[in-house]
């Protein structure tokens, strides 16, 4: 399997070539040359593998379709090391629980940081370590986080050989739980940098450091952002696991509702559907930052700047542009790379928007690709949390609440609707308190977290200081 850029860069690459890279050299995103089809007998085999041998073996089967430059035994070992009951809390790894006759919740948030990003990031940590060792290289990951991504990256990379993590975060702006989760890590290869500023300041610093090519090269700076194909690929696996749990045979259809921000999660659902998984609808659920919802309703994709991006009670979906969206558009317009380049590097750069409403392809978005969308707001989230708690005794987090709200608009007879649970309520206890008047229970292994010793470096929002810190700790 070779990988191509959505913008047409001509050098074809292998999985491990793009593993440690971010964007393609032409600014596009990497995608496999094609999506291998899983035929129905094959689907039955995968179903049996999941229930008889477990999630890790299912992951291996799906990964090995796209990864042919890691020996099969090694790839299997990486999967079985990653997806364990010990790390994810159950042998199904992503267990499905029924709410009512139509709707179920797929638990993706029982990994180390209690958000779905662990599903991909834990694998990425093991893949990075493997590949860096094989190439005899080092990598220093520099990132900016407002909470979920940074902690998932740190828990995935802690103690890994060849990798260091330098994670900037806005001082005093993460929840107490998130801060404790990150700053309590004492691993020698993890560095938390609390920046006196807001999230945008952190992101600007990362951009500035990365644009200093000399520094980037000397200190082997890399990232783990959501455009990484390996992350997306890891996420394809749980659509299969969710499908198998929601059905008894492979003629049935299933719909998925996905709380969306950067379009990584639901894009993995799109890949699963392209591979032949019998998916009816892919429901793109957003919060008040409804850039994606607008697109799927009208064909107009209009990004926002950060001052027009609302701070909401489902904060991990507060995005102004969706970094993975280009992948789907590339597929939608018949994998026309020059057209994709024009839309994303010309129109979007110049006008902050483009429209596909007049394109014949846009009309197929629902029929051919299954995409539908909606959004919900703060009060609707609170209501969904309370209602779900009262009716079903189930506590859901605010992001999952957006997913559930929008899912209800797209139910179909006899087609199970699976809502992806992207975080656990304990991460957002203020919102839960507001919704039900009580704080969510803290899982046992996190009981002491908020009393732990913390280790972090405090710094003003100054790129030079961050560079100096990195240089001093890369010796
Ligand atoms: C990152 C995140 C999302 C958004 O996922 P995308 O892949 O960016 O669409 C939703 N919910 C939670 C809790 C997240 O951490």
Coordinates of C-alpha atoms and ligand atoms in Angstrom, one line a residue:
X1 CA 0.0 0.0 0.0
X2 CA 1.3 3.4 -1.0
X3 CA 0.2 6.8 0.4
X4 CA -0.6 9.9 -1.7
X5 CA -1.2 13.5 -0.8
X6 CA -4.6 15.1 -1.2
X7 CA -2.9 17.9 -3.1
X8 CA -1.1 15.7 -5.6
X9 CA 2.5 15.5 -4.5
X10 CA 3.9 12.9 -6.7
X11 CA 6.2 10.8 -4.5
X12 CA 4.4 7.8 -3.2
X13 CA 5.2 6.8 0.3
X14 CA 4.9 3.8 2.6
X15 CA 3.2 3.7 6.0
X16 CA 6.4 4.1 8.0
X17 CA 7.6 7.0 5.8
X18 CA 4.6 9.1 6.8
X19 CA 4.3 7.8 10.4
X20 CA 6.6 10.4 11.8
X21 CA 5.7 13.1 9.4
X22 CA 2.9 15.7 9.6
X23 CA 1.6 17.3 6.4
X24 CA 2.7 16.2 3.0
X25 CA 5.4 18.5 1.5
X26 CA 2.7 20.2 -0.6
X27 CA 0.6 21.0 2.4
X28 CA -1.9 18.2 1.8
X29 CA -2.8 15.2 3.9
X30 CA -1.8 11.7 3.3
X31 CA -4.3 9.0 2.3
X32 CA -3.9 5.5 1.1
X33 CA -4.0 5.1 -2.7
X34 CA -7.3 3.2 -2.3
X35 CA -9.5 1.7 0.4
X36 CA -9.3 -2.1 0.3
X37 CA -12.8 -3.7 0.3
X38 CA -13.8 -6.0 3.0
X39 CA -16.2 -8.6 1.5
X40 CA -18.9 -10.2 3.4
X41 CA -17.1 -13.5 4.1
X42 CA -14.2 -11.4 5.3
X43 CA -16.5 -9.4 7.6
X44 CA -17.6 -12.6 9.1
X45 CA -14.0 -13.6 9.7
X46 CA -13.3 -10.3 11.4
X47 CA -16.5 -10.7 13.6
X48 CA -15.2 -14.1 14.8
X49 CA -11.7 -12.7 15.4
X50 CA -13.1 -9.9 17.5
X51 CA -15.3 -12.1 19.7
X52 CA -12.9 -15.1 19.9
X53 CA -9.5 -13.5 20.0
X54 CA -10.1 -9.9 20.9
X55 CA -9.8 -6.3 19.9
X56 CA -6.0 -6.4 19.5
X57 CA -6.4 -9.1 16.8
X58 CA -9.1 -7.2 15.0
X59 CA -6.9 -4.1 15.1
X60 CA -4.0 -6.2 13.6
X61 CA -6.2 -7.4 10.8
X62 CA -7.4 -3.9 9.8
X63 CA -4.0 -2.3 10.2
X64 CA -2.2 -5.0 8.2
X65 CA -4.4 -4.0 5.2
X66 CA -2.7 -0.6 5.2
X67 CA 0.7 -1.4 6.7
X68 CA 3.0 -3.6 4.7
X69 CA 6.4 -2.2 5.8
X70 CA 6.3 -3.6 9.4
X71 CA 6.8 -7.4 9.7
X72 CA 3.5 -9.0 10.5
X73 CA 4.7 -10.5 13.8
X74 CA 5.9 -7.1 14.9
X75 CA 2.7 -5.4 14.0
X76 CA 0.7 -8.0 15.9
X77 CA 3.0 -7.6 18.9
X78 CA 2.4 -3.8 18.8
X79 CA -1.4 -4.3 18.7
X80 CA -1.4 -6.8 21.6
X81 CA 0.8 -4.6 23.7
X82 CA -1.5 -1.6 23.1
X83 CA -5.0 -2.9 23.4
X84 CA -5.1 -4.7 26.7
X85 CA -7.8 -5.2 29.3
X86 CA -5.3 -3.6 31.8
X87 CA -5.0 -0.4 29.9
X88 CA -8.6 -0.1 28.6
X89 CA -10.5 -1.6 31.4
X90 CA -12.4 -4.4 29.7
X91 CA -11.7 -7.3 27.4
X92 CA -13.9 -5.8 24.7
X93 CA -11.8 -2.6 24.9
X94 CA -14.7 -0.6 23.5
X95 CA -17.8 -2.1 25.0
X96 CA -21.2 -1.1 23.8
X97 CA -24.1 -0.4 26.2
X98 CA -27.7 0.0 25.2
X99 CA -29.7 3.0 26.2
X100 CA -33.0 2.1 24.7
X101 CA -34.2 -0.1 21.9
X102 CA -32.6 2.1 19.2
X103 CA -29.7 3.8 20.7
X104 CA -26.4 2.5 22.2
X105 CA -23.3 4.1 23.5
X106 CA -19.9 2.9 22.4
X107 CA -17.4 3.4 25.2
X108 CA -14.1 4.8 23.8
X109 CA -13.0 6.6 26.9
X110 CA -11.7 4.0 29.3
X111 CA -8.1 4.4 28.5
X112 CA -5.5 6.2 30.7
X113 CA -6.8 9.8 30.1
X114 CA -10.5 9.0 29.9
X115 CA -11.0 10.4 26.4
X116 CA -11.3 8.6 23.1
X117 CA -7.9 10.1 21.9
X118 CA -6.2 7.3 23.9
X119 CA -7.6 4.8 21.4
X120 CA -5.2 6.0 18.7
X121 CA -2.6 7.7 20.8
X122 CA -1.7 4.6 22.8
X123 CA -1.0 2.8 19.5
X124 CA 0.9 5.8 18.1
X125 CA 3.2 5.7 21.2
X126 CA 4.2 2.1 20.5
X127 CA 4.5 2.6 16.8
X128 CA 6.8 5.7 17.3
X129 CA 9.0 3.8 19.7
X130 CA 9.3 0.9 17.4
X131 CA 10.1 3.0 14.3
X132 CA 12.5 5.3 16.1
X133 CA 14.4 2.3 17.4
X134 CA 14.5 0.7 14.0
X135 CA 15.8 3.9 12.4
X136 CA 18.0 4.7 15.3
X137 CA 16.4 8.2 15.6
X138 CA 15.2 10.5 18.3
X139 CA 12.0 12.6 18.2
X140 CA 11.1 15.6 20.3
X141 CA 7.4 16.1 20.2
X142 CA 6.3 19.7 20.7
X143 CA 2.7 20.4 21.2
X144 CA 0.1 22.8 22.5
X145 CA -3.0 21.6 24.4
X146 CA -6.0 22.9 26.2
X147 CA -6.5 19.5 27.8
X148 CA -7.4 16.3 26.1
X149 CA -4.8 15.9 23.3
X150 CA -1.8 16.8 25.4
X151 CA -2.6 14.4 28.2
X152 CA -3.3 11.6 25.7
X153 CA 0.0 12.3 24.0
X154 CA 1.9 12.3 27.3
X155 CA 0.3 9.1 28.6
X156 CA 1.1 7.4 25.2
X157 CA 4.7 8.6 25.1
X158 CA 5.7 8.4 28.8
X159 CA 8.8 6.2 29.3
X160 CA 9.1 5.5 25.5
X161 CA 12.6 5.2 24.2
X162 CA 13.7 7.8 21.6
X163 CA 10.8 10.2 22.3
X164 CA 10.5 13.3 24.5
X165 CA 7.4 15.4 24.8
X166 CA 7.4 19.1 25.4
X167 CA 3.8 20.1 25.9
X168 CA 2.7 23.7 26.3
X169 CA -0.6 24.6 28.0
X170 CA -2.2 27.8 29.1
X171 CA -1.4 28.4 32.7
X172 CA -4.4 28.1 35.0
X173 CA -6.9 27.4 32.2
X174 CA -7.2 23.6 32.3
X175 CA -9.7 21.9 34.6
X176 CA -8.2 20.8 37.9
X177 CA -8.5 17.2 36.8
X178 CA -6.8 17.8 33.4
X179 CA -3.9 19.7 35.1
X180 CA -3.4 17.0 37.7
X181 CA -3.5 14.3 35.0
X182 CA -0.7 16.0 33.0
X183 CA 1.5 17.6 35.6
X184 CA 1.6 14.6 38.0
X185 CA 3.6 12.7 35.4
X186 CA 7.2 12.3 36.6
X187 CA 8.7 10.4 33.6
X188 CA 12.0 11.8 32.6
X189 CA 10.9 12.2 29.0
X190 CA 7.8 14.3 29.7
X191 CA 8.0 18.1 30.0
X192 CA 5.0 20.2 30.8
X193 CA 5.4 23.9 30.1
X194 CA 2.7 26.1 31.6
X195 CA 2.6 29.3 29.5
X196 CA 1.3 32.5 31.0
X197 CA -1.3 33.2 28.3
X198 CA -4.2 31.5 26.5
X199 CA -4.3 28.5 24.2
X200 CA -3.6 30.6 21.1
X201 CA -0.4 31.8 22.6
X202 CA 0.7 28.2 23.1
X203 CA -0.2 27.4 19.5
X204 CA 1.6 30.4 18.2
X205 CA 4.8 29.4 20.0
X206 CA 4.6 25.9 18.5
X207 CA 4.1 27.3 15.0
X208 CA 7.0 29.7 15.5
X209 CA 9.4 27.0 16.7
X210 CA 8.3 24.7 13.8
X211 CA 8.9 27.4 11.2
X212 CA 12.5 27.8 12.3
X213 CA 13.7 24.9 10.1
X214 CA 17.2 25.1 11.4
X215 CA 16.0 24.6 15.0
X216 CA 13.5 22.0 13.9
X217 CA 16.2 19.9 12.3
X218 CA 18.8 20.3 15.0
X219 CA 16.4 19.3 17.8
X220 CA 14.3 16.8 15.7
X221 CA 11.0 18.5 16.5
X222 CA 7.9 16.6 15.5
X223 CA 4.2 16.6 16.4
X224 CA 1.4 14.2 17.1
X225 CA -1.5 16.2 15.8
X226 CA -4.8 14.8 14.6
X227 CA -3.9 14.8 10.9
X228 CA -1.5 11.8 11.4
X229 CA -2.8 8.9 9.3
X230 CA -1.8 6.3 11.9
X231 CA -4.1 8.0 14.4
X232 CA -7.0 7.9 11.9
X233 CA -6.3 4.3 11.0
X234 CA -6.3 3.2 14.6
X235 CA -9.8 4.8 14.9
X236 CA -11.2 2.8 12.0
X237 CA -10.9 -0.3 14.2
X238 CA -13.6 0.6 16.7
X239 CA -16.2 1.3 14.0
X240 CA -15.8 -2.4 13.2
X241 CA -15.9 -3.4 16.9
X242 CA -19.0 -1.2 17.4
X243 CA -20.7 -2.7 14.4
X244 CA -20.1 -6.3 15.5
X245 CA -21.5 -5.6 18.9
X246 CA -24.6 -3.8 17.6
X247 CA -25.5 -6.5 15.1
X248 CA -25.9 -10.3 15.0
X249 CA -25.2 -10.7 11.3
X250 CA -23.4 -8.9 8.5
X251 CA -26.5 -8.0 6.5
X252 CA -27.6 -5.4 9.1
X253 CA -26.9 -1.7 8.9
X254 CA -25.7 0.5 11.7
X255 CA -25.5 4.3 12.0
X256 CA -22.9 6.1 14.1
X257 CA -23.2 9.5 15.7
X258 CA -19.9 11.2 16.3
X259 CA -19.2 14.3 18.5
X260 CA -16.9 16.2 16.0
X261 CA -14.3 18.8 16.1
X262 CA -11.3 18.3 13.8
X263 CA -13.2 15.7 11.8
X264 CA -10.7 12.9 12.7
X265 CA -13.1 10.6 14.4
X266 CA -15.9 10.7 11.9
X267 CA -13.4 10.6 9.0
X268 CA -12.3 7.2 10.4
X269 CA -16.0 6.2 10.1
X270 CA -16.0 7.3 6.5
X271 CA -12.9 5.1 5.9
X272 CA -14.7 2.1 7.5
X273 CA -17.7 2.7 5.3
X274 CA -15.5 3.0 2.2
X275 CA -14.0 -0.4 3.1
X276 CA -17.5 -1.8 3.0
X277 CA -18.6 -1.8 6.6
X278 CA -22.5 -1.7 6.4
X279 CA -23.0 1.8 7.7
X280 CA -26.2 3.7 7.1
X281 CA -25.6 7.1 8.5
X282 CA -22.5 8.9 9.7
X283 CA -24.0 11.7 11.9
X284 CA -21.6 14.7 12.3
X285 CA -22.6 16.2 15.7
X286 CA -21.1 19.6 16.6
X287 CA -21.7 22.1 19.4
X288 CA -22.2 25.9 18.9
X289 CA -19.1 25.8 16.7
X290 CA -21.0 24.4 13.8
X291 CA -18.7 25.0 10.9
X292 CA -19.1 21.4 9.8
X293 CA -22.8 21.2 10.4
X294 CA -23.2 24.2 8.1
X295 CA -21.2 22.5 5.4
X296 CA -23.2 19.3 5.5
X297 CA -26.4 21.2 5.3
X298 CA -25.5 23.8 2.7
X299 CA -22.3 22.9 0.9
X300 CA -20.6 26.1 2.2
X301 CA -17.5 25.5 4.3
X302 CA -16.7 28.7 6.1
X303 CA -13.9 28.7 8.6
X304 CA -13.8 31.0 11.6
X305 CA -11.0 32.9 13.3
X306 CA -10.3 32.2 16.9
X307 CA -12.2 35.3 18.1
X308 CA -15.4 33.9 16.5
X309 CA -14.8 30.5 18.0
X310 CA -17.0 30.1 21.1
X311 CA -15.9 28.7 24.4
X312 CA -18.4 26.0 25.1
X313 CA -19.2 23.3 27.7
X314 CA -18.0 20.7 25.2
X315 CA -14.6 22.4 24.8
X316 CA -12.8 19.6 22.9
X317 CA -15.1 20.4 20.0
X318 CA -14.4 24.2 20.0
X319 CA -12.7 24.4 16.6
X320 CA -12.8 27.0 13.9
X321 CA -11.6 24.8 11.1
X322 CA -11.5 21.1 10.9
X323 CA -8.0 19.9 10.1
X324 CA -9.0 16.4 8.7
X325 CA -11.8 17.7 6.6
X326 CA -9.7 17.9 3.4
X327 CA -9.4 14.1 3.4
X328 CA -13.2 13.7 3.0
X329 CA -13.5 16.5 0.4
X330 CA -10.7 14.8 -1.6
X331 CA -12.8 11.6 -1.7
X332 CA -16.0 13.4 -2.4
X333 CA -14.7 15.2 -5.5
X334 CA -13.4 12.0 -7.0
X335 CA -9.9 12.2 -5.6
X336 CA -9.1 15.2 -7.8
X337 CA -5.9 16.5 -6.2
X338 CA -5.6 19.7 -8.2
X339 CA -9.2 20.6 -7.4
X340 CA -8.6 19.8 -3.7
X341 CA -5.5 22.0 -3.8
X342 CA -7.4 24.8 -5.3
X343 CA -10.2 24.6 -2.7
X344 CA -7.9 24.4 0.4
X345 CA -4.8 26.3 -0.6
X346 CA -6.3 28.9 -2.8
X347 CA -10.0 29.6 -2.0
X348 CA -9.8 28.9 1.7
X349 CA -6.6 30.9 2.1
X350 CA -7.9 33.8 0.2
X351 CA -11.5 33.9 1.2
X352 CA -11.8 31.8 4.3
X353 CA -14.5 29.8 2.6
X354 CA -15.5 27.7 -0.4
X355 CA -18.8 26.3 -1.5
X356 CA -19.6 22.9 -3.1
X357 CA -23.3 23.6 -3.2
X358 CA -23.4 23.7 -7.0
X359 CA -21.2 20.7 -7.4
X360 CA -23.0 17.5 -8.5
X361 CA -21.0 15.6 -5.9
X362 CA -22.5 17.5 -3.1
X363 CA -25.9 16.0 -3.7
X364 CA -24.4 12.5 -3.1
X365 CA -23.2 13.4 0.3
X366 CA -26.1 11.8 2.0
X367 CA -27.0 9.0 -0.4
X368 CA -23.5 7.8 -1.3
X369 CA -21.6 8.7 1.8
X370 CA -24.2 8.6 4.5
X371 CA -23.3 12.0 6.0
X372 CA -25.9 14.0 7.9
X373 CA -25.3 16.6 10.6
X374 CA -26.7 18.7 13.4
X375 CA -25.6 20.7 16.4
X376 CA -26.7 21.3 20.0
X377 CA -26.1 24.0 22.5
X378 CA -25.3 24.3 26.2
X379 CA -28.9 24.0 27.5
X380 CA -29.5 21.0 25.2
X381 CA -26.4 19.3 26.5
X382 CA -27.4 19.9 30.1
X383 CA -30.9 18.5 29.3
X384 CA -29.4 15.4 27.5
X385 CA -27.1 14.7 30.5
X386 CA -30.0 15.0 33.0
X387 CA -32.5 13.1 30.9
X388 CA -30.1 10.3 30.2
X389 CA -29.3 10.1 33.9
X390 CA -32.9 10.1 35.0
X391 CA -34.3 7.7 32.4
X392 CA -31.4 5.2 32.1
X393 CA -29.2 5.8 35.1
X394 CA -26.3 6.5 32.8
X395 CA -24.0 9.5 33.1
X396 CA -22.6 10.9 29.9
X397 CA -20.1 13.7 29.3
X398 CA -21.0 16.9 27.5
X399 CA -19.4 15.9 24.2
X400 CA -21.2 12.6 24.1
X401 CA -24.4 14.6 24.9
X402 CA -23.9 16.6 21.7
X403 CA -23.6 13.2 19.9
X404 CA -26.8 11.9 21.5
X405 CA -28.8 15.0 20.8
X406 CA -28.0 15.0 17.1
X407 CA -28.4 11.2 16.9
X408 CA -32.0 11.5 18.0
X409 CA -32.8 13.5 14.8
X410 CA -31.6 10.7 12.5
X411 CA -33.0 7.5 13.9
X412 CA -34.3 5.0 11.4
X413 CA -36.5 2.0 12.0
X414 CA -34.6 -1.2 12.6
X415 CA -31.2 0.4 12.2
X416 CA -29.3 0.6 15.5
X417 CA -27.8 4.1 16.2
X418 CA -24.4 4.0 18.0
X419 CA -23.3 7.2 19.8
X420 CA -19.5 7.4 20.3
X421 CA -18.6 8.2 23.8
X422 CA -15.6 10.5 23.4
X423 CA -14.9 11.3 27.1
X424 CA -16.0 10.3 30.6
X425 CA -18.0 12.8 32.7
X426 CA -15.4 13.0 35.5
X427 CA -13.3 15.2 33.2
X428 CA -16.0 17.8 33.0
X429 CA -17.5 17.7 36.5
X430 CA -18.5 21.4 36.5
X431 CA -20.9 20.7 33.6
X432 CA -22.2 17.5 35.2
X433 CA -22.8 19.4 38.5
X434 CA -24.8 22.0 36.6
X435 CA -26.8 19.3 34.8
X436 CA -27.7 17.0 37.6
X437 CA -26.8 18.9 40.8
X438 CA -24.1 16.4 41.7
X439 CA -20.5 15.7 40.7
X440 CA -19.7 12.5 38.8
X441 CA -17.9 9.6 40.6
X442 CA -14.1 9.5 40.2
X443 CA -12.8 6.2 39.0
X444 CA -10.7 4.4 41.7
X445 CA -7.4 4.8 40.0
X446 CA -7.9 8.6 39.8
X447 CA -9.0 9.1 43.4
X448 CA -5.6 10.4 44.6
X449 CA -4.8 12.3 41.4
X450 CA -5.7 15.8 42.7
X451 CA -3.5 15.4 45.7
X452 CA -0.4 14.3 43.7
X453 CA 2.8 16.2 43.5
X454 CA 3.0 18.2 40.3
X455 CA 6.0 18.9 38.1
X456 CA 5.9 21.6 35.5
X457 CA 7.9 24.6 34.1
X458 CA 6.3 28.0 34.2
X459 CA 7.1 30.4 31.4
X460 CA 5.9 33.7 29.9
X461 CA 4.6 33.5 26.3
X462 CA 8.0 33.8 24.8
X463 CA 9.1 31.5 22.0
X464 CA 12.8 32.1 22.8
X465 CA 12.4 30.8 26.3
X466 CA 10.6 27.7 25.1
X467 CA 13.4 27.1 22.5
X468 CA 16.0 27.5 25.2
X469 CA 14.2 25.1 27.5
X470 CA 14.0 22.5 24.7
X471 CA 17.7 22.9 23.8
X472 CA 18.7 22.5 27.4
X473 CA 16.7 19.3 27.8
X474 CA 17.6 17.6 24.6
X475 CA 21.3 16.9 25.4
Ligands
LIG1 C1 -10.9 15.5 20.3 C2 -12.3 15.3 20.9 C3 -13.4 15.4 20.1 C4 -13.4 15.8 18.6 O1 -12.8 14.7 17.8 P1 -12.3 15.0 16.3 O2 -11.6 13.8 15.9 O3 -11.4 16.2 16.4 O4 -13.5 15.3 15.5 C5 -14.7 15.2 20.6 N1 -14.8 14.9 22.0 C6 -13.7 14.8 22.8 C7 -13.9 14.5 24.2 C8 -12.4 15.0 22.3 O5 -11.4 15.0 23.1

